Short mmCIF file of C-alpha atoms and ligand atoms in Angstrom, two decimals:
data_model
loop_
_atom_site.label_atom_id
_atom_site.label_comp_id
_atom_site.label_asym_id
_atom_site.label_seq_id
_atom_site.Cartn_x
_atom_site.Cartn_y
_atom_site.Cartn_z
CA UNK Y 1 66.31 183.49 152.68
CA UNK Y 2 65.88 179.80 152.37
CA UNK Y 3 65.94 176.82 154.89
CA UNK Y 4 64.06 173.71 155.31
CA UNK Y 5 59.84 173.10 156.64
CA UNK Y 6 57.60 170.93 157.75
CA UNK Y 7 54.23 171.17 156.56
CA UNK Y 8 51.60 169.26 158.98
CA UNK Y 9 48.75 168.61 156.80
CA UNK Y 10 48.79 167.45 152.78
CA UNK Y 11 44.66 169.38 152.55
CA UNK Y 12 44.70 172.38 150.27
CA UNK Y 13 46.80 174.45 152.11
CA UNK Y 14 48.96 172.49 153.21
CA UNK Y 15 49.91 171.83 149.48
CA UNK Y 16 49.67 175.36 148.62
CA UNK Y 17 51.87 175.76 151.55
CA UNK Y 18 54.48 173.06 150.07
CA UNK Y 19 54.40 174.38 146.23
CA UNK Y 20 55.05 177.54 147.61
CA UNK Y 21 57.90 177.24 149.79
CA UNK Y 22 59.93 174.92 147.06
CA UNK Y 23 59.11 178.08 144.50
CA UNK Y 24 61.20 180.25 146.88
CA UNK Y 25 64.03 177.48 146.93
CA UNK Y 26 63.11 175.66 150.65
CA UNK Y 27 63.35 172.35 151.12
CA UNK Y 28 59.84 170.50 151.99
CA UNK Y 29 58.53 167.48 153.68
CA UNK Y 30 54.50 167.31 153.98
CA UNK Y 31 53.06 165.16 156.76
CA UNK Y 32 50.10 163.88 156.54
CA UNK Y 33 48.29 161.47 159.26
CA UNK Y 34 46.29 159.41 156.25
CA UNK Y 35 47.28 156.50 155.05
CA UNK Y 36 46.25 157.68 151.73
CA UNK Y 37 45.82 160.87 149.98
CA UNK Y 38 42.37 160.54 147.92
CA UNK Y 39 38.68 161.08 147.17
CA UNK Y 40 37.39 162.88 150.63
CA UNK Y 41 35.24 165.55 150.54
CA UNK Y 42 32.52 166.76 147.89
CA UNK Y 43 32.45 169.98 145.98
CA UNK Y 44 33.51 173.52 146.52
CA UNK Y 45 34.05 176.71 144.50
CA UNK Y 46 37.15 179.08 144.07
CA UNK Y 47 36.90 182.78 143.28
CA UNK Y 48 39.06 185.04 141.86
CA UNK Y 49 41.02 185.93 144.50
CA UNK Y 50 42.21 181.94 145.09
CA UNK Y 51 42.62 181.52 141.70
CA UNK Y 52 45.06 184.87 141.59
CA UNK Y 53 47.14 183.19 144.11
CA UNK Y 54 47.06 179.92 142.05
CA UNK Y 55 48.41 181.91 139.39
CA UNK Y 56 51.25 183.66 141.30
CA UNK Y 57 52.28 180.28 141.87
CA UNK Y 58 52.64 179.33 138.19
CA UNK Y 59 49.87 176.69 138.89
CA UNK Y 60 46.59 178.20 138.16
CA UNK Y 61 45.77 177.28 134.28
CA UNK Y 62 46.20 173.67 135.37
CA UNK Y 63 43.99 173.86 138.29
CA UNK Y 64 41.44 175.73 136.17
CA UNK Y 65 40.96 172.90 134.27
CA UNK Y 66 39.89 170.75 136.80
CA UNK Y 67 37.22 173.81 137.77
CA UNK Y 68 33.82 173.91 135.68
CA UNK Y 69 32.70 177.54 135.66
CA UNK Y 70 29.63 179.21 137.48
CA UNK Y 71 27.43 181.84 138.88
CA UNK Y 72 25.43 180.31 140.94
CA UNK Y 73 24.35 183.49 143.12
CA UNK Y 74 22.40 184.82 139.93
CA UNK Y 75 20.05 181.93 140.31
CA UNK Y 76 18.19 182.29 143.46
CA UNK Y 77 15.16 179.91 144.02
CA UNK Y 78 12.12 179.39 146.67
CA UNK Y 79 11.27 175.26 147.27
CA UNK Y 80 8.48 176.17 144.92
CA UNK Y 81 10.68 176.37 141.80
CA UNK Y 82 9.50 180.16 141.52
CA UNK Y 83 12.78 182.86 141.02
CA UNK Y 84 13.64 185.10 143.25
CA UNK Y 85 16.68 186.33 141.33
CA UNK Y 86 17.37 185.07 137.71
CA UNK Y 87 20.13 187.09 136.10
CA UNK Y 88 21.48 186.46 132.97
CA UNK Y 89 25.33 186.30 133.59
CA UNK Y 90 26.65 189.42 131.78
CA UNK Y 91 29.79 188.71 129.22
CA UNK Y 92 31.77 190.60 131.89
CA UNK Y 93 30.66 188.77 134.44
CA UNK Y 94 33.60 186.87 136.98
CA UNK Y 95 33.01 183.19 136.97
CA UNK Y 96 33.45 181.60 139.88
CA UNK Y 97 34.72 177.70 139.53
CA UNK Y 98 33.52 174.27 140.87
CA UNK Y 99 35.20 171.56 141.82
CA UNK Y 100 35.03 168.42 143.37
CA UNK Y 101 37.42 168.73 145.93
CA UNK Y 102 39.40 165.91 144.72
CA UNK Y 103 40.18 167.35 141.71
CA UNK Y 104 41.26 170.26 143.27
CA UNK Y 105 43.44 168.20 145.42
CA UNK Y 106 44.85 166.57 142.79
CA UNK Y 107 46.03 169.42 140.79
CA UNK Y 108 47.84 170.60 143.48
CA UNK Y 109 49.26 167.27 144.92
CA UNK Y 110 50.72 166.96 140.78
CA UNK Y 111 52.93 169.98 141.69
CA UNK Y 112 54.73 168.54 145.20
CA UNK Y 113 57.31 165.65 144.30
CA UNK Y 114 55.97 162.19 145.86
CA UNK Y 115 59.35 162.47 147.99
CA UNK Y 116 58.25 165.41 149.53
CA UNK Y 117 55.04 163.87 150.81
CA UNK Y 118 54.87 161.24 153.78
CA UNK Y 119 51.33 159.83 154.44
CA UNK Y 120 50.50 157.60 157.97
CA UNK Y 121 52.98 160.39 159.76
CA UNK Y 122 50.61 161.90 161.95
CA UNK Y 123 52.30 164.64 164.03
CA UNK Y 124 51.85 164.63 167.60
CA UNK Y 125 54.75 166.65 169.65
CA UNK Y 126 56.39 169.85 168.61
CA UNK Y 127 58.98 171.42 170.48
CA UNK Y 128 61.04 174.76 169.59
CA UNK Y 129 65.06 175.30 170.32
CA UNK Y 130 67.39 177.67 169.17
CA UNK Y 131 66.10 178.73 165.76
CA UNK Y 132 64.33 174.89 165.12
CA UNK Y 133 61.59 173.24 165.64
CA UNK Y 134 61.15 169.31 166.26
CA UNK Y 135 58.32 167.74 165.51
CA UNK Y 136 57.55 164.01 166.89
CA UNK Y 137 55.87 161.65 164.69
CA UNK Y 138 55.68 158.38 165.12
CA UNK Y 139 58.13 158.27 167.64
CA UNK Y 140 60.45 159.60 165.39
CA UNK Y 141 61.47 163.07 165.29
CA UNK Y 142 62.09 165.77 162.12
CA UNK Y 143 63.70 169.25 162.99
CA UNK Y 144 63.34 171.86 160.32
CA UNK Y 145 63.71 175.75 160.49
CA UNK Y 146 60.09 176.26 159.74
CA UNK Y 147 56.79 174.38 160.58
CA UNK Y 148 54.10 175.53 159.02
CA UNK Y 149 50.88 173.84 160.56
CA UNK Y 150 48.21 173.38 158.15
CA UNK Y 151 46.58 170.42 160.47
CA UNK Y 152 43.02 171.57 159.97
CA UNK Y 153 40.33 172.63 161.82
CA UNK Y 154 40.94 170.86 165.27
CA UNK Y 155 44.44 171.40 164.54
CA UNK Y 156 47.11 169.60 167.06
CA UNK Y 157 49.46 171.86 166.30
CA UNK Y 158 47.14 174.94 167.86
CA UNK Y 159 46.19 173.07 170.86
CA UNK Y 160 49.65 172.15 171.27
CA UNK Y 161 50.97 175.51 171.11
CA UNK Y 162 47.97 177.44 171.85
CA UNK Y 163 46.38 175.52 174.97
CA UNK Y 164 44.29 178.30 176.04
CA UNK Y 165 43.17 179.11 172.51
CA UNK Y 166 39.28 178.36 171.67
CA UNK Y 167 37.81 175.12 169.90
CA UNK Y 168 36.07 175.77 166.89
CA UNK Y 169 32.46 177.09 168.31
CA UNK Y 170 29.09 175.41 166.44
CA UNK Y 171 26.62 178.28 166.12
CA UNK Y 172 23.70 176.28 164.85
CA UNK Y 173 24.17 174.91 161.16
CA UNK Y 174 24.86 171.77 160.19
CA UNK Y 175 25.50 170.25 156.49
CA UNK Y 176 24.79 167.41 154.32
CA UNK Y 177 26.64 167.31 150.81
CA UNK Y 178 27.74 164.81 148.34
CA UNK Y 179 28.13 164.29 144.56
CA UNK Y 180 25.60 163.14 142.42
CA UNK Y 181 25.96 162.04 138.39
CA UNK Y 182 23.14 163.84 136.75
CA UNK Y 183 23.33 165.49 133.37
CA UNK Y 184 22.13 168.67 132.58
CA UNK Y 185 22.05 170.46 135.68
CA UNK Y 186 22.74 174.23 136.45
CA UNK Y 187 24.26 175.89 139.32
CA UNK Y 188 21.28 177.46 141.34
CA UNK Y 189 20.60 178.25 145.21
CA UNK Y 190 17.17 177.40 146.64
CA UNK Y 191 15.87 179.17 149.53
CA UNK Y 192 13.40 178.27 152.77
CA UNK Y 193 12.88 179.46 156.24
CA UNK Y 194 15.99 177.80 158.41
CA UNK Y 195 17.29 176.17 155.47
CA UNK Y 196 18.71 176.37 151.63
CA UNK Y 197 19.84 173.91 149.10
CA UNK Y 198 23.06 174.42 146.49
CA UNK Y 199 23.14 172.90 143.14
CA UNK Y 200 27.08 173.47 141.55
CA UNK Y 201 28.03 171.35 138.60
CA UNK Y 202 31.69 169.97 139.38
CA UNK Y 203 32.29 167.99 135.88
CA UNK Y 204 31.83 164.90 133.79
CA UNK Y 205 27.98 165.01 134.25
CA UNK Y 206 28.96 165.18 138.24
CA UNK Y 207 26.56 167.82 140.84
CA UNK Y 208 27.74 169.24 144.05
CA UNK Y 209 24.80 169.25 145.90
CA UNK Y 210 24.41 170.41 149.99
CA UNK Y 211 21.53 171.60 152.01
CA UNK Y 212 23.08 174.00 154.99
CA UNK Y 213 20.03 173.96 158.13
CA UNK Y 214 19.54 175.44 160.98
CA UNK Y 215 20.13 172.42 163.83
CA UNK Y 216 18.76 172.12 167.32
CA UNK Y 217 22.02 171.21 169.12
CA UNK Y 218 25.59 169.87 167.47
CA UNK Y 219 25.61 166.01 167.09
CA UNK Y 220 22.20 165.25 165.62
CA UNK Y 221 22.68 162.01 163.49
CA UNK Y 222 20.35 160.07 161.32
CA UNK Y 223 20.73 156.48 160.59
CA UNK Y 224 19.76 157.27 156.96
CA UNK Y 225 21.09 160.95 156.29
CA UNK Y 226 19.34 161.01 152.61
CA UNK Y 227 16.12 159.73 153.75
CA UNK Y 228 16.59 162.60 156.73
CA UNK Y 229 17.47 165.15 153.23
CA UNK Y 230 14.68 163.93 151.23
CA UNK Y 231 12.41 164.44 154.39
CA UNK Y 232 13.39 168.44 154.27
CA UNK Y 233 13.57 169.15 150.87
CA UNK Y 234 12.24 165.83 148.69
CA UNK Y 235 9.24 168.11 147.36
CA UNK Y 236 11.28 171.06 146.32
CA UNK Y 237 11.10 171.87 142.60
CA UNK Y 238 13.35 170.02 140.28
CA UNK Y 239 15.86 169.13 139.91
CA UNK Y 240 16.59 168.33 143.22
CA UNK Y 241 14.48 165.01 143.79
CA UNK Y 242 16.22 163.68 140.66
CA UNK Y 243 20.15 164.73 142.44
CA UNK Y 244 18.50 163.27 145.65
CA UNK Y 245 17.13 159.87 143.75
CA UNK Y 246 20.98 160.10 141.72
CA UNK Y 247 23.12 160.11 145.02
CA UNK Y 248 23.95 156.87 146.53
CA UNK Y 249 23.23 156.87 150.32
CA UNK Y 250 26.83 155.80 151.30
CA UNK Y 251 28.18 159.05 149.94
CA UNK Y 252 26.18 161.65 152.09
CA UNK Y 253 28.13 163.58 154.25
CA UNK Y 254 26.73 165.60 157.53
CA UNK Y 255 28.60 167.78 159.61
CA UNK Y 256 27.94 170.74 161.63
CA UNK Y 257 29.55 173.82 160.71
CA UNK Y 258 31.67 175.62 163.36
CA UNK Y 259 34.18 178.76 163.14
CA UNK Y 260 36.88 179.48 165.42
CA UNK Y 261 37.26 183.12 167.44
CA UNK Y 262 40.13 184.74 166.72
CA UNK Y 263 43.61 183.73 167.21
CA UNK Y 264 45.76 186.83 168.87
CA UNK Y 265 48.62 185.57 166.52
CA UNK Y 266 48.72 183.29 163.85
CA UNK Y 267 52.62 182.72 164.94
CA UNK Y 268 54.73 181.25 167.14
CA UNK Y 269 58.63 181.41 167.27
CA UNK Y 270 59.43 179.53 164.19
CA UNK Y 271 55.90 177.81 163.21
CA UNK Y 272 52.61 179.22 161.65
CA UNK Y 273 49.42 178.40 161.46
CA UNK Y 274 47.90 178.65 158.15
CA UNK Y 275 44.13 177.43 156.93
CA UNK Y 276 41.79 176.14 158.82
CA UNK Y 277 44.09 175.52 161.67
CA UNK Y 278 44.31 179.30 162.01
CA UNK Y 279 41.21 180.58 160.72
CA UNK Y 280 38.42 177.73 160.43
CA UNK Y 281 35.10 179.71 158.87
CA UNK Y 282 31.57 178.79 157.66
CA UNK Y 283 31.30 177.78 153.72
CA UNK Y 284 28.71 180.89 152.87
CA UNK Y 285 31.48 182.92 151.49
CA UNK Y 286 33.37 180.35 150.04
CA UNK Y 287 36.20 180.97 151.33
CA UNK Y 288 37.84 178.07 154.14
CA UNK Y 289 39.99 176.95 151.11
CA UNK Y 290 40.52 180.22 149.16
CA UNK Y 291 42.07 181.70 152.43
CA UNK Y 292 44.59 178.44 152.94
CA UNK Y 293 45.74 179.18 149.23
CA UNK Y 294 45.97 182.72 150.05
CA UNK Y 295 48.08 182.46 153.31
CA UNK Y 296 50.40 180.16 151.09
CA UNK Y 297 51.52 182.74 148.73
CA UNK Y 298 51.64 185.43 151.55
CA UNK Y 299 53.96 183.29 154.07
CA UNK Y 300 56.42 182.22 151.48
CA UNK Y 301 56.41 185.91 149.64
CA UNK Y 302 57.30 187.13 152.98
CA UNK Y 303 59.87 184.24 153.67
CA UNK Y 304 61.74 185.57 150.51
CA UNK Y 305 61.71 188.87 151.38
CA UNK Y 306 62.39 188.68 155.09
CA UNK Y 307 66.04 188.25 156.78
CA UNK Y 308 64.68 185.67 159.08
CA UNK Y 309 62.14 183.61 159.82
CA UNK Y 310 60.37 185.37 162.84
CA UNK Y 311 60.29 188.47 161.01
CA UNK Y 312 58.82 186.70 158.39
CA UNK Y 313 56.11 185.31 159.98
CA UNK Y 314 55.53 188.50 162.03
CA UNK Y 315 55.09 190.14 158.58
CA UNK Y 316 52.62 186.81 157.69
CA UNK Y 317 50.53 187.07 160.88
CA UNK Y 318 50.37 191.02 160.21
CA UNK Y 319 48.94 190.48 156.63
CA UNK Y 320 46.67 187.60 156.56
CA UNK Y 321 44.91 187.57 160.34
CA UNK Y 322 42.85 191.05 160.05
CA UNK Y 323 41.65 189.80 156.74
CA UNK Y 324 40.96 186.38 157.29
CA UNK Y 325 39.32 186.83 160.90
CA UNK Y 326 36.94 189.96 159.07
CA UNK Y 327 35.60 187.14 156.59
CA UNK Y 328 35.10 184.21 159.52
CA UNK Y 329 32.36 186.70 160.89
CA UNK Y 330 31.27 187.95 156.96
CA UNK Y 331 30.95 184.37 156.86
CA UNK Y 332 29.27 183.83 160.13
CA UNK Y 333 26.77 186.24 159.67
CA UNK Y 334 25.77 185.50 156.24
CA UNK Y 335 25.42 181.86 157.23
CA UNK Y 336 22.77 182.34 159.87
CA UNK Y 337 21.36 185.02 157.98
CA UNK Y 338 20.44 182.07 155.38
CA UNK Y 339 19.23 179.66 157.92
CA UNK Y 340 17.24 181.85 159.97
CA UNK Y 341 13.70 180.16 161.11
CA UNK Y 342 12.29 183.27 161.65
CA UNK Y 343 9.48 184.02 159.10
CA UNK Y 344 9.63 187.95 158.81
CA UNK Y 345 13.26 187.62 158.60
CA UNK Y 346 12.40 185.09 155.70
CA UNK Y 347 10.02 187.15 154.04
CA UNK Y 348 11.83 190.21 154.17
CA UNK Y 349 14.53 188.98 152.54
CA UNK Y 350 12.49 187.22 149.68
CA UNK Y 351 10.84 190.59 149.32
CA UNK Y 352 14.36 192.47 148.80
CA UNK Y 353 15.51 189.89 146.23
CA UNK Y 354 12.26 190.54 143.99
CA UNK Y 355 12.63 194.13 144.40
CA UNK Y 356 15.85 193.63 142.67
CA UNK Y 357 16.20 194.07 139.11
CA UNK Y 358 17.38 191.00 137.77
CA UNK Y 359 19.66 193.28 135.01
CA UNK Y 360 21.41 194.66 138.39
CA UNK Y 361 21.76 191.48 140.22
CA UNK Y 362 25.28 190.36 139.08
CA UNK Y 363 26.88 193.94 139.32
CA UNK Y 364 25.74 194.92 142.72
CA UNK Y 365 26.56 191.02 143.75
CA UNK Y 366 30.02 191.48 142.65
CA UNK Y 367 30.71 194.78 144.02
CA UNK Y 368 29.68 193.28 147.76
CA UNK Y 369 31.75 190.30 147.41
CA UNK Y 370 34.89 192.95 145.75
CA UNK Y 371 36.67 193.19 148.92
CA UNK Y 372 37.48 189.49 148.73
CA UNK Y 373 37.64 188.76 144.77
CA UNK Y 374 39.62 191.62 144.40
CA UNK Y 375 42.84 190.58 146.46
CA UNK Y 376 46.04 190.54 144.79
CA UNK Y 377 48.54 188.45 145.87
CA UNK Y 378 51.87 190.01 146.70
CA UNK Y 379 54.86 189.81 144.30
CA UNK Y 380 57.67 187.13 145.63
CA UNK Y 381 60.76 186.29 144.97
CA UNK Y 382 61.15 182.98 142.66
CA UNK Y 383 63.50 180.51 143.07
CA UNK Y 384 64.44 178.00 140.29
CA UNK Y 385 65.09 174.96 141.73
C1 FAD X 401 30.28 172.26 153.67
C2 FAD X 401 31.55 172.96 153.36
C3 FAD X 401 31.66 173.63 152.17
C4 FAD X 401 32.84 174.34 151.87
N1 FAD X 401 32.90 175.03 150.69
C5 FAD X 401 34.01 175.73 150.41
C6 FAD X 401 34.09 176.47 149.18
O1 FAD X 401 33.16 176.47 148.38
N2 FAD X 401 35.25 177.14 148.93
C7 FAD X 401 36.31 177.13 149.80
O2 FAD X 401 37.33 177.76 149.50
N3 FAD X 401 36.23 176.46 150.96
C8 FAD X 401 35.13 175.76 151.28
N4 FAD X 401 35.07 175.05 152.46
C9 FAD X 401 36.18 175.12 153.40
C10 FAD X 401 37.32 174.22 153.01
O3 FAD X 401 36.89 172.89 152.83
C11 FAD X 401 38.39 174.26 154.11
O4 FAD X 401 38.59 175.59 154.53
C12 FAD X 401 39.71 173.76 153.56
O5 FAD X 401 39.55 172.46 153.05
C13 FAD X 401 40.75 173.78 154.67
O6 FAD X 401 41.96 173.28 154.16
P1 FAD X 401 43.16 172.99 155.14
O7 FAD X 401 44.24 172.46 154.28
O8 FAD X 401 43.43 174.16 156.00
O9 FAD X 401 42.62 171.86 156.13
P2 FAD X 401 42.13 170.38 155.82
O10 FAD X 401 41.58 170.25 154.47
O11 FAD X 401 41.28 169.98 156.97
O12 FAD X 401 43.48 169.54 155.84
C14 FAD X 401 44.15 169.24 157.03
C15 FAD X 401 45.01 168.01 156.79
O13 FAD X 401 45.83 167.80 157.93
C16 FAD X 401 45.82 166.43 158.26
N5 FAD X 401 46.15 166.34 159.69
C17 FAD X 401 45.37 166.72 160.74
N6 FAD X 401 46.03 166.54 161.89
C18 FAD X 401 47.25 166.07 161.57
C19 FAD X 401 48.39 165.71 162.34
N7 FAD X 401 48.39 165.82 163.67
N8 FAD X 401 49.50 165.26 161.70
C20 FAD X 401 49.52 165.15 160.34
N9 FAD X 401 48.45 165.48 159.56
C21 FAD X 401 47.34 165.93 160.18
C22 FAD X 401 44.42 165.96 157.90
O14 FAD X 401 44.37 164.57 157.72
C23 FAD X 401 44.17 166.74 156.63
O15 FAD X 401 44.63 166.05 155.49
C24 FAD X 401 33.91 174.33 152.78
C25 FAD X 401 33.82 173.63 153.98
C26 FAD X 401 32.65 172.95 154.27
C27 FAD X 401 32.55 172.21 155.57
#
């Protein structure tokens, strides 16, 4: 089956989304409320699973290029400098890659035609008749046979279609990042009571850097956010005063982190949700973007296999909403786990770590995180267009 889509949203998935759907022969237009498509964001890491998808989607070589491999959880830190976990990555090992986002972005964005893609169109109306769905944007409005609504975390499309459906829920931590230009820097993760710091090399001498805390309330601003950084974590062992002293104030981001209960459906008539719209989770499993790239392949396999577009999407909501809600609370979990205040909590787990042999680490890493690296994406139906 082919037809024609609208993709709200030109992030990750929605450009997953788009290169996707035009393998499988549909017709695409991406909307996207910026005025530009660009730079936003810092770093992030893909796993296997993402990049398998990548690769089902003829795309993945080219977006591992932009990636700078890592195993960052073998290198496992107190503030002190001391290891709790230093593993040598075994030949075997699975690499996870960085990336500034942008890059990322980029790769993708180099696989949707520039006609495909209209910037400054935010959507805000959708309305569903007989097999279509209108969107309004701009006062203007598109009808397609499919919208797919990769809008984001405080997607419009949800609220619009989902009133009663929850807001993404803050349950404590909050985030600074950014991307500094220092040379000679491995990935590592650094450990304290109600905080930790993550060091991921994204490239061309540039460092992902972010310290996830444990926050008294949602909202909490600082007129100087690095100054607020190097308050918490200024003192920690190198090299993370030199990233701190590298990183120009302008480009810290903070935000609080937030996940969204889960959706009964993903689906409704003839639109999806798909990313962060439908399934917004904490960064400790790394996942938020590797689950938009996986819904991508999954909706437009089952668009090529189904008779019709409902059936598809029943078929997409059955596949990706079990999975995806089980790692929003994975994700959950292990992210207050890592910003718990709570000294014994603290101690106990620096005490497991040691007890660990460090020959063992990356094995018995990889076989908790198998569940999600080991995802294969489903086998669709290609059409040359
Ligand atoms: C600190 C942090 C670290 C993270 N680390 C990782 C990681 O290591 N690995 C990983 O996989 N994920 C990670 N994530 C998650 C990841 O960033 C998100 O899950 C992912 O970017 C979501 O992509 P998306 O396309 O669904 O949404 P978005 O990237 O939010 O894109 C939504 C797009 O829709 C547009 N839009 C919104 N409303 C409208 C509208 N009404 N009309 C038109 N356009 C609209 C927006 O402008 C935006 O371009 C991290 C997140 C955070 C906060």
């Amino acid at each position: 089956m082919n037809g024609s889509a609208i993709v709200v949203g030109a992030g990750i998935g929605g450009l997953t989304a788009a290169i996707a759907l035009r393998r499988i022969g549909w017709d695409v237009t991406v909307l996207e409320r910026a005025s530009e498509l660009g730079e936003v964001g810092a770093g992030m890491s893909q796993s296997p699973n993402a990049l398998r998808a990548l690769d089902a989607l003829g795309v993945g070589e080219e977006v591992r290029r932009a990636g700078v491999p890592f195993h960052a959880p073998n290198h496992l830190r107190t503030p002190s400098g001391s290891y709790l976990i230093n593993a040598q990555t075994p030949e075997d090992g699975t690499p996870l890659l960085g990336f500034h986002r942008a890059d990322l972005h980029r790769a993708l964005l180099g696989h949707v035609p520039d006609e495909c893609v209209r910037t400054s169109s935010e959507v805000t109306g959708i309305e569903q008749t007989a097999g279509k769905v209108t969107v309004t944007c701009g006062g203007a409005k598109s009808t397609a046979d499919l919208v797919v609504a990769a809008d984001g975390a405080n997607s419009t499309t949800r609220r619009l279609l989902w009133p009663d459906a929850p807001r993404p829920r803050f349950w404590g931590n909050t985030v600074w990042r950014a991307i500094a230009k220092l040379d000679g820097v491995d990935a590592s993760m650094t450990m304290s009571r109600g905080q930790y710091f993550l060091i991921m090399p994204v490239g061309r001498g540039r460092v992902y850097w972010a310290l996830v805390a444990r926050a008294q309330g949602p909202g909490i601003r600082f007129d100087d956010e690095l100054s607020e950084v190097r308050g918490r974590v200024g003192c920690w062992h190198d090299p993370i005063p030199a990233l701190l002293d590298a990183t120009p104030p302008d480009v810290v981001l903070h935000h609080d982190l937030a996940d969204l209960d889960s959706l009964p459906t993903y689906v409704h008539g003839h639109v999806a949700l798909l990313g962060d719209a439908a399934h917004v989770m904490h960064p400790d499993m790394g996942q938020g973007a590797g689950q938009a790239i996986e819904d991508a392949v999954v909706l437009a396999a089952a668009l090529a296999a189904a008779g019709d577009v409902p059936a598809a999407l029943r078929q997409y909501d059955a596949a990706r909403r079990p999975r995806t809600q089980t790692i929003v609370k994975q994700a959950r979990k292990k992210g207050l786990g890592g910003t718990s205040a709570n000294p014994l909590s603290y101690n106990l787990q620096k005490l497991m770590l040691r007890m660990i042999p460090a020959s063992r680490w990356p094995a018995l890493s990889e076989r908790a995180l198998a569940p999600v690296w080991t995802w294969e994406p489903p086998q669709f139906l290609e059409h040359t267009r």
